[in-house]
Every structure is written in structure tokens, then in C-alpha cells.
Short mmCIF file of C-alpha atoms in Angstrom, two decimals:
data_model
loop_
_atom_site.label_atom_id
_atom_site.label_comp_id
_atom_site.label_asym_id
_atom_site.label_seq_id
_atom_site.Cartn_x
_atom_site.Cartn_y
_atom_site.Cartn_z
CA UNK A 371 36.02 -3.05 -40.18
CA UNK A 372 35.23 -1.96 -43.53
CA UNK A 373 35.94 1.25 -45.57
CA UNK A 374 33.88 2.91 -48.08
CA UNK A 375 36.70 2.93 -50.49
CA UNK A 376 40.37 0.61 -50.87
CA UNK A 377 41.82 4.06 -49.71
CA UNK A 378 40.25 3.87 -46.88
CA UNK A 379 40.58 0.38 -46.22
CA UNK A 380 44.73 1.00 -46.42
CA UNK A 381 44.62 3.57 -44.18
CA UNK A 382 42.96 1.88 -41.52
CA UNK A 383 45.57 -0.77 -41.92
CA UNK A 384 48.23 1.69 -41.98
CA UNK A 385 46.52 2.79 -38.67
CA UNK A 386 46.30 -0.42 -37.56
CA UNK A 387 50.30 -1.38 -37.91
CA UNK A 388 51.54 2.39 -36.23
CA UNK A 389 49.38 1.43 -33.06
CA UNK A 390 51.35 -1.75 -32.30
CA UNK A 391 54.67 0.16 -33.37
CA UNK A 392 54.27 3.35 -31.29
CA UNK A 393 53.20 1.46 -28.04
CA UNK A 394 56.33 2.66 -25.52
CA UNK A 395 56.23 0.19 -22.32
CA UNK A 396 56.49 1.38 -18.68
CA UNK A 397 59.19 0.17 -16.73
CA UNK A 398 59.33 -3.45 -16.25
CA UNK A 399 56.08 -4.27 -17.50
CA UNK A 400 56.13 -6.12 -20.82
CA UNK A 401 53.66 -4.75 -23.26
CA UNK A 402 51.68 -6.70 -26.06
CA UNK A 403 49.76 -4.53 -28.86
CA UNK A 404 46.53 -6.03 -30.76
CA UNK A 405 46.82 -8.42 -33.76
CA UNK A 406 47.24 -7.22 -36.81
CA UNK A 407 45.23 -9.04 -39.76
CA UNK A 408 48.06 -11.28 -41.88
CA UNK A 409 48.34 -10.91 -45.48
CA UNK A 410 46.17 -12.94 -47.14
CA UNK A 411 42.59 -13.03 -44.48
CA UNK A 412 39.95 -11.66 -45.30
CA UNK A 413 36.18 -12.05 -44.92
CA UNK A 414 32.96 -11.62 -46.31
CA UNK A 415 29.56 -11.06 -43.82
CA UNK A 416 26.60 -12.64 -45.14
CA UNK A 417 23.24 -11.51 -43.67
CA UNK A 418 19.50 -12.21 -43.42
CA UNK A 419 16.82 -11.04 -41.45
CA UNK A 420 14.52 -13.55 -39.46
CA UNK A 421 12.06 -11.20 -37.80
CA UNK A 422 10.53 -7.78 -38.93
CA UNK A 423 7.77 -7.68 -35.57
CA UNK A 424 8.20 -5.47 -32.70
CA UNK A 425 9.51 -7.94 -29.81
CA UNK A 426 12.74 -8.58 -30.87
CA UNK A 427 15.69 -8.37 -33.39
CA UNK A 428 16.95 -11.16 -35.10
CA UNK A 429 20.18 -10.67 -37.28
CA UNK A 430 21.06 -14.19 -38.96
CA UNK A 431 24.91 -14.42 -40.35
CA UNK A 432 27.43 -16.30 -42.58
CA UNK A 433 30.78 -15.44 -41.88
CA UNK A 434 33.02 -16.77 -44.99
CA UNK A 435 36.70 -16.54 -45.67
CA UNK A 436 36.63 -14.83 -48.86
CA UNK A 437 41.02 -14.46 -48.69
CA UNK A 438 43.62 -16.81 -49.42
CA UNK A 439 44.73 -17.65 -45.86
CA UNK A 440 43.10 -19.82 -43.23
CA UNK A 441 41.65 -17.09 -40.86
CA UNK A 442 41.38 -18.27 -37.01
CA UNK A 443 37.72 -17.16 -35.85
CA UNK A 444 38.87 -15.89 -32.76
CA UNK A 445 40.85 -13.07 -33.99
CA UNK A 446 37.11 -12.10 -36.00
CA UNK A 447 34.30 -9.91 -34.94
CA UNK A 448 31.32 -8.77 -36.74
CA UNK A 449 29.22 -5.69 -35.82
CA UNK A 450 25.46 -5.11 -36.33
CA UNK A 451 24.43 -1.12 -35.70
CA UNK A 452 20.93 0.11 -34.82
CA UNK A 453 19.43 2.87 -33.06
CA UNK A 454 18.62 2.17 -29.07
CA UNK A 455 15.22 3.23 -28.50
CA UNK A 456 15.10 5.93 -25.25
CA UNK A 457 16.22 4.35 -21.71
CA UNK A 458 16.75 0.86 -23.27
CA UNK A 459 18.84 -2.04 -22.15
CA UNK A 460 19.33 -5.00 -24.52
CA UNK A 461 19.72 -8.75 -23.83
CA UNK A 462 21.73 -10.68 -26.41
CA UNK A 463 20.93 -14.25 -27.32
CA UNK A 464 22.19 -16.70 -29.81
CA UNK A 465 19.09 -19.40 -30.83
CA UNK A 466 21.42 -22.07 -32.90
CA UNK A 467 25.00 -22.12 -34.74
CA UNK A 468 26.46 -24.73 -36.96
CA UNK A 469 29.80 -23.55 -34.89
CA UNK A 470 27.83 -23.77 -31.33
CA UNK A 471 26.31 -20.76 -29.63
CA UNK A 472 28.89 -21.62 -26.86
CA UNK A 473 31.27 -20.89 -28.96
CA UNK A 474 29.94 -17.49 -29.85
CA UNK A 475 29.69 -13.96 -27.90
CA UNK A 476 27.82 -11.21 -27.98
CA UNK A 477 28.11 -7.79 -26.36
CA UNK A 478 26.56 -4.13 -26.61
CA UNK A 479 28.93 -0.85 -27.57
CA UNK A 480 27.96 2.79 -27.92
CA UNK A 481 29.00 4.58 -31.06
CA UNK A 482 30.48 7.94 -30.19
CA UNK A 483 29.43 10.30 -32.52
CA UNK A 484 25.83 8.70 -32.74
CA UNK A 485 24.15 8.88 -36.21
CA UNK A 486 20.31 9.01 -37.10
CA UNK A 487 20.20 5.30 -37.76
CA UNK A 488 22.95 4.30 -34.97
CA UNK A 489 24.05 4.77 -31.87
CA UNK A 490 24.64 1.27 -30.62
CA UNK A 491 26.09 -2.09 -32.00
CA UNK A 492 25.71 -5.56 -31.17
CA UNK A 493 29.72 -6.67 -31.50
CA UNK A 494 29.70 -10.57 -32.45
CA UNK A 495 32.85 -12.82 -31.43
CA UNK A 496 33.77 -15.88 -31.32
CA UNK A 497 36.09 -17.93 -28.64
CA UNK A 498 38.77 -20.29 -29.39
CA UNK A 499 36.13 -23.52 -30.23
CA UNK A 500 34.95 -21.97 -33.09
CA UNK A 501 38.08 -23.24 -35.05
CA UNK A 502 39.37 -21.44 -37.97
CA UNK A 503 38.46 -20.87 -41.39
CA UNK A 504 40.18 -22.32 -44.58
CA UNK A 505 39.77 -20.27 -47.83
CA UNK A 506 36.24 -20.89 -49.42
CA UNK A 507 34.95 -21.81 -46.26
CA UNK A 508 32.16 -20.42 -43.97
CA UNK A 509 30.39 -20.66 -40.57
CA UNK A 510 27.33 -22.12 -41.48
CA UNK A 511 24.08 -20.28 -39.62
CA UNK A 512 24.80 -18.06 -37.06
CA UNK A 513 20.99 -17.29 -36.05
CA UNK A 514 21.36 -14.55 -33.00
CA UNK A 515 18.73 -12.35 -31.42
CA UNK A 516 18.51 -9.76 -28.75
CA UNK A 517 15.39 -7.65 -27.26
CA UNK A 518 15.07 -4.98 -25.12
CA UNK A 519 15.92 -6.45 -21.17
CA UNK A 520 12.33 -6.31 -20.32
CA UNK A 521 10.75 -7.12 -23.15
CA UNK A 522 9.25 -3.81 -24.49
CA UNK A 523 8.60 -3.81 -27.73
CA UNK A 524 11.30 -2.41 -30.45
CA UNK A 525 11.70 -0.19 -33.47
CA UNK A 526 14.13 -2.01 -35.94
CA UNK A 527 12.67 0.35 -38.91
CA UNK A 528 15.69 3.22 -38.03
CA UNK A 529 18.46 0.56 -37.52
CA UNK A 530 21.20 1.48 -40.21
CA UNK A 531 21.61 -2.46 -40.22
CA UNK A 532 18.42 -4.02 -40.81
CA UNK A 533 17.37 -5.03 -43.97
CA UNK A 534 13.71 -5.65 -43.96
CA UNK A 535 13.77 -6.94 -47.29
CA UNK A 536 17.14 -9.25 -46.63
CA UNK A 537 15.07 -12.74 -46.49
CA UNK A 538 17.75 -14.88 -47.75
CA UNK A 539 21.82 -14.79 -47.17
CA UNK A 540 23.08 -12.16 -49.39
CA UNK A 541 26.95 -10.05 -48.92
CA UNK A 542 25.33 -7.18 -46.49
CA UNK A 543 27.95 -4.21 -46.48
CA UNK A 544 26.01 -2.79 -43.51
CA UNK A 545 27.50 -4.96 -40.96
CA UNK A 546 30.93 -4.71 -40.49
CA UNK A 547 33.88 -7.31 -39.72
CA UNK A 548 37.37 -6.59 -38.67
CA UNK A 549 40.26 -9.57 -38.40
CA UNK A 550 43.10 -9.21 -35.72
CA UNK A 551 41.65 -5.78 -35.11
CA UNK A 552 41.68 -4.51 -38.57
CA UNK A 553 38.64 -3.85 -40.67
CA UNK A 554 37.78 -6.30 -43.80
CA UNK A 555 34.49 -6.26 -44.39
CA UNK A 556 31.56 -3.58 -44.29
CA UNK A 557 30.80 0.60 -44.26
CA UNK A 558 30.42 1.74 -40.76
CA UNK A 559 27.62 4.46 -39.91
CA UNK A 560 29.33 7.84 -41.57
CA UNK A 561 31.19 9.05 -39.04
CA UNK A 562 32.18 5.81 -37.24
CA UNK A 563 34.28 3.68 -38.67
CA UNK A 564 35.79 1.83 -35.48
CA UNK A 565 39.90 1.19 -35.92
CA UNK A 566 42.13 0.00 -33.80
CA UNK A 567 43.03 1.00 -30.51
CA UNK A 568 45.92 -0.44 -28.37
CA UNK A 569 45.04 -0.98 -24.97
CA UNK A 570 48.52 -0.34 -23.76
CA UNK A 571 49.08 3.16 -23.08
CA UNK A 572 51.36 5.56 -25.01
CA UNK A 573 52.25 7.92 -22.26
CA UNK A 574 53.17 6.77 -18.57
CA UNK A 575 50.45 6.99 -16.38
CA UNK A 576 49.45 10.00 -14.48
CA UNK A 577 51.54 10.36 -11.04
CA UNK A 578 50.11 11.81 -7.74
CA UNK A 579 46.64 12.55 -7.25
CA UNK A 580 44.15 11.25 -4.51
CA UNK A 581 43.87 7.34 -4.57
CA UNK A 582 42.72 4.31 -2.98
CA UNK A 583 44.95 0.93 -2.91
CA UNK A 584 44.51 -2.13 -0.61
CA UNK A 585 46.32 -5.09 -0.80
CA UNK A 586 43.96 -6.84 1.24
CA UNK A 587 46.88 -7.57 3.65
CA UNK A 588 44.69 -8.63 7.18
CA UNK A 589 44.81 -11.47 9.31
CA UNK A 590 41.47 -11.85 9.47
CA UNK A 591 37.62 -10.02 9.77
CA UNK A 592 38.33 -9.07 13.15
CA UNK A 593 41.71 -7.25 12.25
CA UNK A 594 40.72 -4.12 13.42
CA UNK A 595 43.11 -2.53 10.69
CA UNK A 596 39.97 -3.22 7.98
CA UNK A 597 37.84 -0.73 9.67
CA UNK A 598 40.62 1.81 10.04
CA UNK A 599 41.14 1.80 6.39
CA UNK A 600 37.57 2.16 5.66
CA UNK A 601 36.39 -1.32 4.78
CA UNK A 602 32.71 -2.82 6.64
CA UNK A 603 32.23 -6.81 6.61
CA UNK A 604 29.12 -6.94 6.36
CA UNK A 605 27.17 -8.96 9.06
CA UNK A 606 23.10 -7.66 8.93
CA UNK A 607 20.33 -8.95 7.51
CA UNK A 608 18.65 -8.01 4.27
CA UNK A 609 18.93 -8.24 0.07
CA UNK A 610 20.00 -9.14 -2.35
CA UNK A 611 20.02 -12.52 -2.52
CA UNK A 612 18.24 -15.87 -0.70
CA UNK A 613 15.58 -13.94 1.86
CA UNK A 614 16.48 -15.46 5.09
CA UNK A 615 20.06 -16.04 4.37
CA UNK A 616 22.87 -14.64 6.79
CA UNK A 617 25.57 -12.32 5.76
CA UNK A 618 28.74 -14.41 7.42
CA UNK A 619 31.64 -11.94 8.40
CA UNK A 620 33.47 -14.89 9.64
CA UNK A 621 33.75 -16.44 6.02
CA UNK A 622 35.61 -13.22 4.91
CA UNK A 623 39.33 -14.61 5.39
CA UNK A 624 42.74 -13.97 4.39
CA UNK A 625 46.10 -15.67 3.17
CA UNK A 626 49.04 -15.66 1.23
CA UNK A 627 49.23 -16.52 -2.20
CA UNK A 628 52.93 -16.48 -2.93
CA UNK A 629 53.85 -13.54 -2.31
CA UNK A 630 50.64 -11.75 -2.64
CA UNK A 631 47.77 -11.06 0.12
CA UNK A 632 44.62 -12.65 -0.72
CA UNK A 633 40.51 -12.28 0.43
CA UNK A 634 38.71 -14.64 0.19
CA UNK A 635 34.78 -14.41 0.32
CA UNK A 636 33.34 -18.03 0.73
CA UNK A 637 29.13 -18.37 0.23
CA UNK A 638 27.95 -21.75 1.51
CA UNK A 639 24.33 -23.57 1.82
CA UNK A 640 22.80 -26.49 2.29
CA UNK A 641 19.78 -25.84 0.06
CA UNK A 642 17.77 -23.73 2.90
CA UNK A 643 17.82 -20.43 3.65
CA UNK A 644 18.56 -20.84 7.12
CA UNK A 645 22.04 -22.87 5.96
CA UNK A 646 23.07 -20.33 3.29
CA UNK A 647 25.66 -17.52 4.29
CA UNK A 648 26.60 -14.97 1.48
CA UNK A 649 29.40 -12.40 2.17
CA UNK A 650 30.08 -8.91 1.39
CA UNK A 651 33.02 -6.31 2.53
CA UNK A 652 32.00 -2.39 0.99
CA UNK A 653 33.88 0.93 2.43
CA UNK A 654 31.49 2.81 4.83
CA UNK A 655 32.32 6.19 3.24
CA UNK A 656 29.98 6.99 -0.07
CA UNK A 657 33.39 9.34 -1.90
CA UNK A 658 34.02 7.69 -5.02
CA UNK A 659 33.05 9.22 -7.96
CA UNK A 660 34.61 9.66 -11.21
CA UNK A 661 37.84 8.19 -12.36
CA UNK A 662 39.44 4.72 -12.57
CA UNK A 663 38.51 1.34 -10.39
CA UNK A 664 40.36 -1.96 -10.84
CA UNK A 665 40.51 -5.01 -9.11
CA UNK A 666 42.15 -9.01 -9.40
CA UNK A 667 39.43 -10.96 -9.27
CA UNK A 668 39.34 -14.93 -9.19
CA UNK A 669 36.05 -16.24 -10.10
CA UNK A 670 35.03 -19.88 -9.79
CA UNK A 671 32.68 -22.21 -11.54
CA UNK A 672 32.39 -24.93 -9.13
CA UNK A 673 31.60 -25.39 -5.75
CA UNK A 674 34.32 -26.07 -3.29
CA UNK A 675 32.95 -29.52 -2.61
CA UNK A 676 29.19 -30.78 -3.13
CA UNK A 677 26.73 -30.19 -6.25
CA UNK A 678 27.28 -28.04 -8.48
CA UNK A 679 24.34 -25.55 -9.95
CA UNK A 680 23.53 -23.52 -7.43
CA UNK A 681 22.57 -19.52 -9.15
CA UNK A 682 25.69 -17.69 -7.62
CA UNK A 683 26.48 -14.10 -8.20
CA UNK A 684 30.30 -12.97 -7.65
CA UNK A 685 30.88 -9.00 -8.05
CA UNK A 686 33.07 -6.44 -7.85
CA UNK A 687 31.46 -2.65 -8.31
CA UNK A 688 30.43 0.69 -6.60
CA UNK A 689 26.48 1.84 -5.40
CA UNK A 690 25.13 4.36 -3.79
CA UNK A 691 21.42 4.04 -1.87
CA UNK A 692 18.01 4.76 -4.38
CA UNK A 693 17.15 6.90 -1.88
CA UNK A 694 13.28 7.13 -3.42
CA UNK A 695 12.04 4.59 -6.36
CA UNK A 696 13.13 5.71 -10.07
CA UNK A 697 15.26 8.46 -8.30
CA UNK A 698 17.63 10.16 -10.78
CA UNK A 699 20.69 10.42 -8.71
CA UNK A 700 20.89 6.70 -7.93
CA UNK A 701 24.09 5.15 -9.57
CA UNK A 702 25.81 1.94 -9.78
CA UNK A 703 28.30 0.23 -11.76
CA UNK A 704 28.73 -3.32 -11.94
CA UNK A 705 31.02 -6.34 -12.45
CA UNK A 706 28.58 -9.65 -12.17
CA UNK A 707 29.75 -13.37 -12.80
CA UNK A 708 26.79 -15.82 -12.98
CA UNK A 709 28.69 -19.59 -13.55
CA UNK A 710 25.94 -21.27 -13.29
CA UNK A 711 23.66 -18.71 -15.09
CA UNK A 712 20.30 -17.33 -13.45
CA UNK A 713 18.18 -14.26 -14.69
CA UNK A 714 16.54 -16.44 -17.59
CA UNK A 715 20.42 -17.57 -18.70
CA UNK A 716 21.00 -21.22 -18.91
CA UNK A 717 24.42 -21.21 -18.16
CA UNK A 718 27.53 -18.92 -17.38
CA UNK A 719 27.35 -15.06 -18.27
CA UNK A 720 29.61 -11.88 -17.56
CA UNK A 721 27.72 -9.14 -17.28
CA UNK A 722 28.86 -4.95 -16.90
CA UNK A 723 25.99 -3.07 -16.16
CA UNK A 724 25.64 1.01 -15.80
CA UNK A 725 22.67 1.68 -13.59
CA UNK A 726 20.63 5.43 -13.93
CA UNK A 727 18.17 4.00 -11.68
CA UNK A 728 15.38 1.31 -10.85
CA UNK A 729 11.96 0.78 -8.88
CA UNK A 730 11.85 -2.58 -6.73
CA UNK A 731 7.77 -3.15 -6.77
CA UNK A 732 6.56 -3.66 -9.69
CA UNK A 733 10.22 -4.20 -10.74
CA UNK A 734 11.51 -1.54 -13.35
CA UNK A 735 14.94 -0.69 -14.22
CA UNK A 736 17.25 2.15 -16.63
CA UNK A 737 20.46 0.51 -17.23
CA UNK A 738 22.21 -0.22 -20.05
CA UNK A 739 24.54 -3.41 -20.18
CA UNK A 740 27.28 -5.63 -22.16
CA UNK A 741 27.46 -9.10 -21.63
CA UNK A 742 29.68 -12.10 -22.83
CA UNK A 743 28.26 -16.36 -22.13
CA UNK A 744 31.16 -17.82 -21.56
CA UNK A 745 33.33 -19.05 -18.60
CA UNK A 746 35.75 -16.81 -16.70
CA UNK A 747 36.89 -19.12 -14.15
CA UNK A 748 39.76 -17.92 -12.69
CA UNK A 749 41.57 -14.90 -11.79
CA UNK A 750 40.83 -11.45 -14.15
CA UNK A 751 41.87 -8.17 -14.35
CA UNK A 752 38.78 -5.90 -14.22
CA UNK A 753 38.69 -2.05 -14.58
CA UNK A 754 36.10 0.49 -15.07
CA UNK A 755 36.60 4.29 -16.12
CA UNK A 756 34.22 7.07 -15.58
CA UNK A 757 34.75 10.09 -16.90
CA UNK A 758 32.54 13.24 -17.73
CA UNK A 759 30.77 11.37 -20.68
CA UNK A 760 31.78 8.07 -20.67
CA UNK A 761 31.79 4.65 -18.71
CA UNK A 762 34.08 2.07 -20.17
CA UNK A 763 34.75 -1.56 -18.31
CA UNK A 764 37.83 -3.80 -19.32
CA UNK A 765 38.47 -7.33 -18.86
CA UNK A 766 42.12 -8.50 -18.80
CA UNK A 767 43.47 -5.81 -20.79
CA UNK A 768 40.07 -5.68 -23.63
CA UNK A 769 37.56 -3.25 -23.73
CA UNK A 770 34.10 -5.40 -22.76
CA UNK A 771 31.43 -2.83 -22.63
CA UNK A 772 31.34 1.13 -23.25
CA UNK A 773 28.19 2.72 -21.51
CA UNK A 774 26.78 6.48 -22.29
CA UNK A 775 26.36 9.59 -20.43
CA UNK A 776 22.94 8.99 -19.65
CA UNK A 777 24.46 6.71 -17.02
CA UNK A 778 26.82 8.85 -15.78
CA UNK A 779 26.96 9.16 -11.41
CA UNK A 780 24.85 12.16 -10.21
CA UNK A 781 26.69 11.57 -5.99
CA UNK A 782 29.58 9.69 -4.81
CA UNK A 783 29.66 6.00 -4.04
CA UNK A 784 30.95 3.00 -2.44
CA UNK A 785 33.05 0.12 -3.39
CA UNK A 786 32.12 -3.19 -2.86
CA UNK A 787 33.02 -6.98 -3.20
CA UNK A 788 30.04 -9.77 -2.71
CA UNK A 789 28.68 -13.16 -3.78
CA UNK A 790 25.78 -14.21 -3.03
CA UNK A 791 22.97 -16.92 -4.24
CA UNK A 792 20.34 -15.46 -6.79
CA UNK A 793 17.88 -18.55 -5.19
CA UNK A 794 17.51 -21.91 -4.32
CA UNK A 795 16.53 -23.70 -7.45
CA UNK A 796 19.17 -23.43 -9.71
CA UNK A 797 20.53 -26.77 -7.07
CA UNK A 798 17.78 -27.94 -4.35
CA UNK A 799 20.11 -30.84 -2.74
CA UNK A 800 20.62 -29.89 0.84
CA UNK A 801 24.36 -31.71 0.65
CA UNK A 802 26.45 -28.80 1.82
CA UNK A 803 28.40 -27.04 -0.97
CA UNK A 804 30.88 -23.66 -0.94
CA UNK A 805 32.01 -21.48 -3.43
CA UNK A 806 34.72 -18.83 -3.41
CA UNK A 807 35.57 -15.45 -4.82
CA UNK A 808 38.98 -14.13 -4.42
CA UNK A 809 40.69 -10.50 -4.50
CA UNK A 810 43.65 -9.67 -4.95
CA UNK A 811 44.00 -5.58 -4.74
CA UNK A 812 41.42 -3.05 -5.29
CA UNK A 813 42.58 0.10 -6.87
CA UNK A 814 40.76 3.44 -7.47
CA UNK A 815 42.52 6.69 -8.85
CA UNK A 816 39.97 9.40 -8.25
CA UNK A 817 39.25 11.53 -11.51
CA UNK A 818 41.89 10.17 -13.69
CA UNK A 819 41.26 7.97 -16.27
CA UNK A 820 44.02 4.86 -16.63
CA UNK A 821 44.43 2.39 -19.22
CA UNK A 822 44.49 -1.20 -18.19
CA UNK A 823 48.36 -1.25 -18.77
CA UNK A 824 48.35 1.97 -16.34
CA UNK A 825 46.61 0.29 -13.83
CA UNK A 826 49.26 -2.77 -13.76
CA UNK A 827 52.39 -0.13 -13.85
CA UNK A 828 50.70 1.85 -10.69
CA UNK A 829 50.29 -1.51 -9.05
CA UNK A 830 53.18 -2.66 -9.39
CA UNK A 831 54.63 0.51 -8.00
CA UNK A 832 52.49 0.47 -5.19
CA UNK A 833 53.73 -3.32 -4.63
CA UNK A 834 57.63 -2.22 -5.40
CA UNK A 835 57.26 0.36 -2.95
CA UNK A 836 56.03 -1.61 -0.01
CA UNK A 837 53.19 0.01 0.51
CA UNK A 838 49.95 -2.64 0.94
CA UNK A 839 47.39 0.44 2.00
CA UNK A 840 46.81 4.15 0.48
CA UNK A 841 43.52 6.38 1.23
CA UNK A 842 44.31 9.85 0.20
CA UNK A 843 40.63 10.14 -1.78
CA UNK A 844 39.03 12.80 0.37
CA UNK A 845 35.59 12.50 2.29
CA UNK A 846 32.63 14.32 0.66
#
């Protein structure tokens, strides 16, 4: 992103080129650092606002290659800061882009220090489709919005970004843009200009230490190995999800991949409640606190066989029980695929979401979230670290959404796996369809914060080792 002076600006790329030289590997694991920007790209933001009201933001763009070199869009991202107001979730939306809005994605960050005017950005991206930009070129429109989750209204008069005045596309220095990880455009808030971090680590990871690893290596829900190691499959009645539906241990299954042991959780329906059979597999003991989770996950867009569309949720995260409404020592953290959308979203969405707590009747909810609309059909590497002030999810090596200490766990919790169906309208046919969620491992190192790259090296160690199960987390 940007620096207040060209000194700046070289140090930052300075920065920038040390992190992918000092990143030292870990065994046999090959390493990859983040891009650095080329010689020659560079960009210019151009902003305007569309909405001054109450309801929600709306932060209008023009990304332009202001450099000499062709500048894929992939490699850019823009940020927008402003100042959350108390409790506050936000929903990010994009209305219409010359490049697509499927081509674009946004997701919520937390500055750390926060400033007067910012504590929070909206981070824009864009995927592969976008293209790339030759020299002179731009964008086009880039009209995006977002709004508090449930639609309280806003104060966008603090927001270090906004520019009440900003009616037409003018250079705006208050949003920032970095290319290949390295700042080109913009001043941050003082205090916070984001650089470059490697995700890789540069110190092996932490050895010993109470931990939980499963393989997933049964023969089937009946092995009575899963309950020794912890693990319920669920079978009783109740939420979330279709009312009526079962919860099917039976469609909790197992296999070889390769070389690697596989679950499988399989949802099916026929379009009623009584057909539909969601699945879930959660450790009975509440002991997990802070520290690092990770998991293989294979999500899927499309049904086994059958119509497509039905509002599926697949999810890997931890919970522990609201044990009153709005209690303040409820806590839950959250991996959610939607591929067919659901919530108000049209299509597919990724969502992380920290919970502090929520009421059921009339619904009300304290979380704050990060989501990206786009497909992730097929297998991902997701962690989550919690430490004593932070709570930071990953996706396949990237940093997807950094959460607060307002959301940080009060009590111990569970881990758990599920998919289940939202409702029955996002596909009414009542031709029987199936979906499936897959896991590979499910790692948790209890009060240790890992890097993704950590995670893979312990895995693998676990894996060279032999050794399919460890539970030496203690009960609380």
C-alpha cells in the first residue's frame, strides 16, 4: 500500500523483497513467499462516493494502471478504512462492475493499532477473470457497498476514507492499493501502514505441547474407536437446519483416498423434510480453547446426482452452548461454505465468522465476519488462531479474515464438522439429490499459535511418524 513519502514507499519494498528472501523451509516441505510487485506496475485508486445516508456505505472505484507494465488484477487489492460502530458486523456487496462483480471480492480486516477514524477495512480483490491491466488502462466502475449485517443504521462521518464531498472519480490517497503484496498507491491511517507478511514461517514450529490430531482413519460410524477418541456422530433431533430433518449417522463414512483416510459427510433430500438427512460428527468434551485449529476440507458445488440449488451449509469450527440468550461467555468460531448461496446471497459465499454471542427470538446477533463470493469447490486448507487478543482464519496458506478481542472465547469448546440444508426453497424438486463434504485431518495445538506452513510441517510429521490419532489436550 501506499507511503506518505518515496522513502517510505522504498522501504516497504525493501521490506517486501527481505520477507521472500529470509523465509527458511522446514524439512521437506517446499516453501513459496508472496509476490513481489515487478518493476514497472503500478496503480492509481480512483474514488467516489455514492451514498452519504445512514443505511449503508457505498465506496465506488477506478482502479487504473498508472506504470509502464501490464499489471495482472489478481495480484491487486485495494483497501477502504472506516471506523466500526460498537458490536457491529458488516455485509459486503458489490451492485455492478464493468469487470463483473463475480469477478471481484470483498472481505473485512481489523487494523491493529486502531486510530480515531479506523479500526476496520473493507480489503477489495479481484480473482483471476478480472484479466489484467495494460498501461493507461482502467477497470471501469467498480460500484461496491456494505451495511451493517442487520441493517442498523451507520456513521460514515468518522471513516478516515469517506469523502463526503468526493461526487465524481477523482485520485483518492485515502484508500490504499498494494500489487503482488507491495504497496503502490495510498496513505494508510498513521500508524498502519499494512506491508507484507510471508505466510511461511521463519522459525520451525513449536515441538511438544498438548494436541489433538485425527486422521479420520475408521471403518465406519459404528467403529467404536470414534468414541474412544472423543468424536459423537450425531444422530438426535433438533437445529440448525430443515425443522423435521434427521441427523443420519449412517451417512458419516470412510475410505481411502490414496494413501490418505478420508470422512465423508453426505446430506441428501428429496425436497421434504421428512427425506432430508444432514450430518454432523463434534467431540463430546467442551476443552478447546485458545491456540491453533486446522483442517483439509473438500467442499462441493454440486449435488452428487439430481438438481442442483438446494441452500447447503458445509462447516468446519468450534461452539460452546449459549447457555442463556445474549450470554457473554458464549463463543464460536466458524468456517461456512454456502455454494449455492442462502442468507440473502444469490450465489456462492465463504464466510469466517467470530461469534461473542446471539439471542434466537427475536433474532439478534454480536459477531463480526469476513467473507469472499466466490467458489471454493474442492479441497482447502483451513486454519484458525486464537490467541489472547486476536482471532485470525487462513485459507490455503492466505490470511482471509482477522477478528478482535471483543470476540475472544470466555470457556472451552468443541470441534465440529457438519452440512446441513439452510431450507427447502433454494431447490423444491423432490428428485433425490446428495451432496458431500470431505475431511481429511483435523488438527488442534492447544495455546500455540502456528502458521499455515507450521501446520503442514506438524502434519506431515504426524503422517511420517505413523501416528493417525493424538489426544494429549487435557479435560477441563
Amino acid at each position: 500500500m501506499s507511503t506518505r513519502t518515496r522513502t517510505r514507499q522504498t522501504r516497504l519494498r525493501i521490506r517486501a523483497a527481505l520477507a521472500v528472501a529470509g523465509v527458511t523451509g522446514l524439512g521437506a516441505t517446499a516453501l513459496t513467499a508472496l509476490p513481489a510487485a515487478a518493476a514497472g506496475e503500478a496503480v492509481t485508486v480512483q474514488y467516489r462516493q455514492s451514498a452519504t445516508g445512514s443505511d449503508q456505505v457505498e465506496p465506488w472505484f477506478k482502479v487504473v494502471n498508472s506504470g509502464t507494465a501490464s499489471v495482472p488484477l489478481s495480484q491487486v487489492k485495494l483497501r477502504y478504512y472506516f471506523k466500526a460502530d460498537a458490536g457491529a458486523s458488516y455485509t459486503y456487496a458489490c451492485s455492478w462492475a464493468v469487470k463483473g462483480c463475480a469477478n471481484l471480492t470483498g472481505t473485512f480486516g481489523t487494523l491493529a493499532p486502531p486510530t480515531a477514524t479506523a479500526d476496520r477495512y473493507l480489503e477489495v480483490g479481484f480473482t483471476a477473470g478480472a484479466g489484467s491491466l495494460a498501461p493507461g488502462a482502467d477497470t471501469g466502475d467498480m460500484q461496491l457497498r456494505f451495511h451493517r449485517s442487520n441493517w442498523q443504521p451507520l456513521n460514515q462521518s468518522d471513516d478516515y476514507s469517506f469523502g463526503p464531498t468526493q461526487t465524481t472519480y477523482a485520485n483518492w490517497s485515502k484508500v490504499t492499493a498494494t500489487v503482488g503484496g507491495v504497496q503502490v498507491w495510498g496513505t494508510a491511517p498513521e500508524g498502519n501502514e499494512p506491508t507484507p507478511t510471508p505466510t511461511d514461517p521463519t522459525t520451525p514450529p513449536p515441538t511438544g505441547g498438548p494436541a489433538l490430531f485425527d486422521d479420520f482413519d475408521y471403518t465406519g460410524h459404528t467403529d467404536p474407536a470414534i468414541a474412544a477418541h472423543g468424536w459423537s456422530v450425531r444422530s438426535n433431533s433438533g437445529g440448525p437446519g430443515v425443522p423435521g430433518a434427521a441427523w443420519a449417522p449412517e451417512n458419516v463414512t470412510f475410505a481411502k483416498e490414496g494413501t490418505d483416510s478420508i470422512m465423508n459427510l453426505r446430506t441428501s433430500t428429496a425436497g421434504t423434510a421428512e427425506s432430508t438427512r444432514q450430518t454432523e460428527i463434534l467431540t463430546r468434551s467442551m476443552k478447546f480453547k485458545n491456540g491453533t485449529y486446522a483442517a483439509r476440507v473438500r467442499f462441493s458445488d454440486a449435488p452428487l446426482s439430481g438438481p442442483d440449488g438446494d441452500r447447503l451449509v458445509q462447516t468446519f469450527f468450534t461452539i460452546n452452548d449459549l447457555k442463556a440468550p445474549m450470554a457473554d461467555d458464549y463463543a464460536e468460531y466458524d468456517f461456512e461454505y454456502l455454494p449455492n448461496g442462502g442468507w440473502g446471497e444469490p450465489a456462492n459465499i465463504l464466510y469466517t465468522t467470530s461469534w461473542e454471542t446471539y439471542r434466537p427470538d427475536p433474532w439478534e446477533a454480536v459477531n463480526q465476519h469476513s467473507e469472499v463470493r466466490a467458489s471454493y469447490a474442492g479441497w482447502h486448507d483451513l486454519v484458525l488462531t486464537i490467541d489472547d487478543s486476536t482471532i485470525v482464519y487462513y485459507v490455503d496458506g492466505q490470511e482471509f479474515g482477522r477478528h478482535d478481542a471483543r470476540y475472544l472465547p470466555e470457556r472451552p469448546m468443541s470441534i465440529n464438522f457438519n452440512q446441513w440444508l439452510i431450507d427447502l426453497q433454494g431447490q423444491t424438486s423432490t428428485t433425490p439429490r446428495s451432496y458431500d463434504q470431505k475431511v481429511d485431518y483435523v488438527l488442534h495445538v492447544k495455546d500455540q499459535v502456528l502458521t499455515p506452513a507450521q501446520v503442514a510441517a506438524k502434519v506431515a510429521a504426524y503422517r511420517t511418524a505413523g501416528t493417525a490419532f493424538e489426544d494429549s489436550v487435557p479435560a477441563v
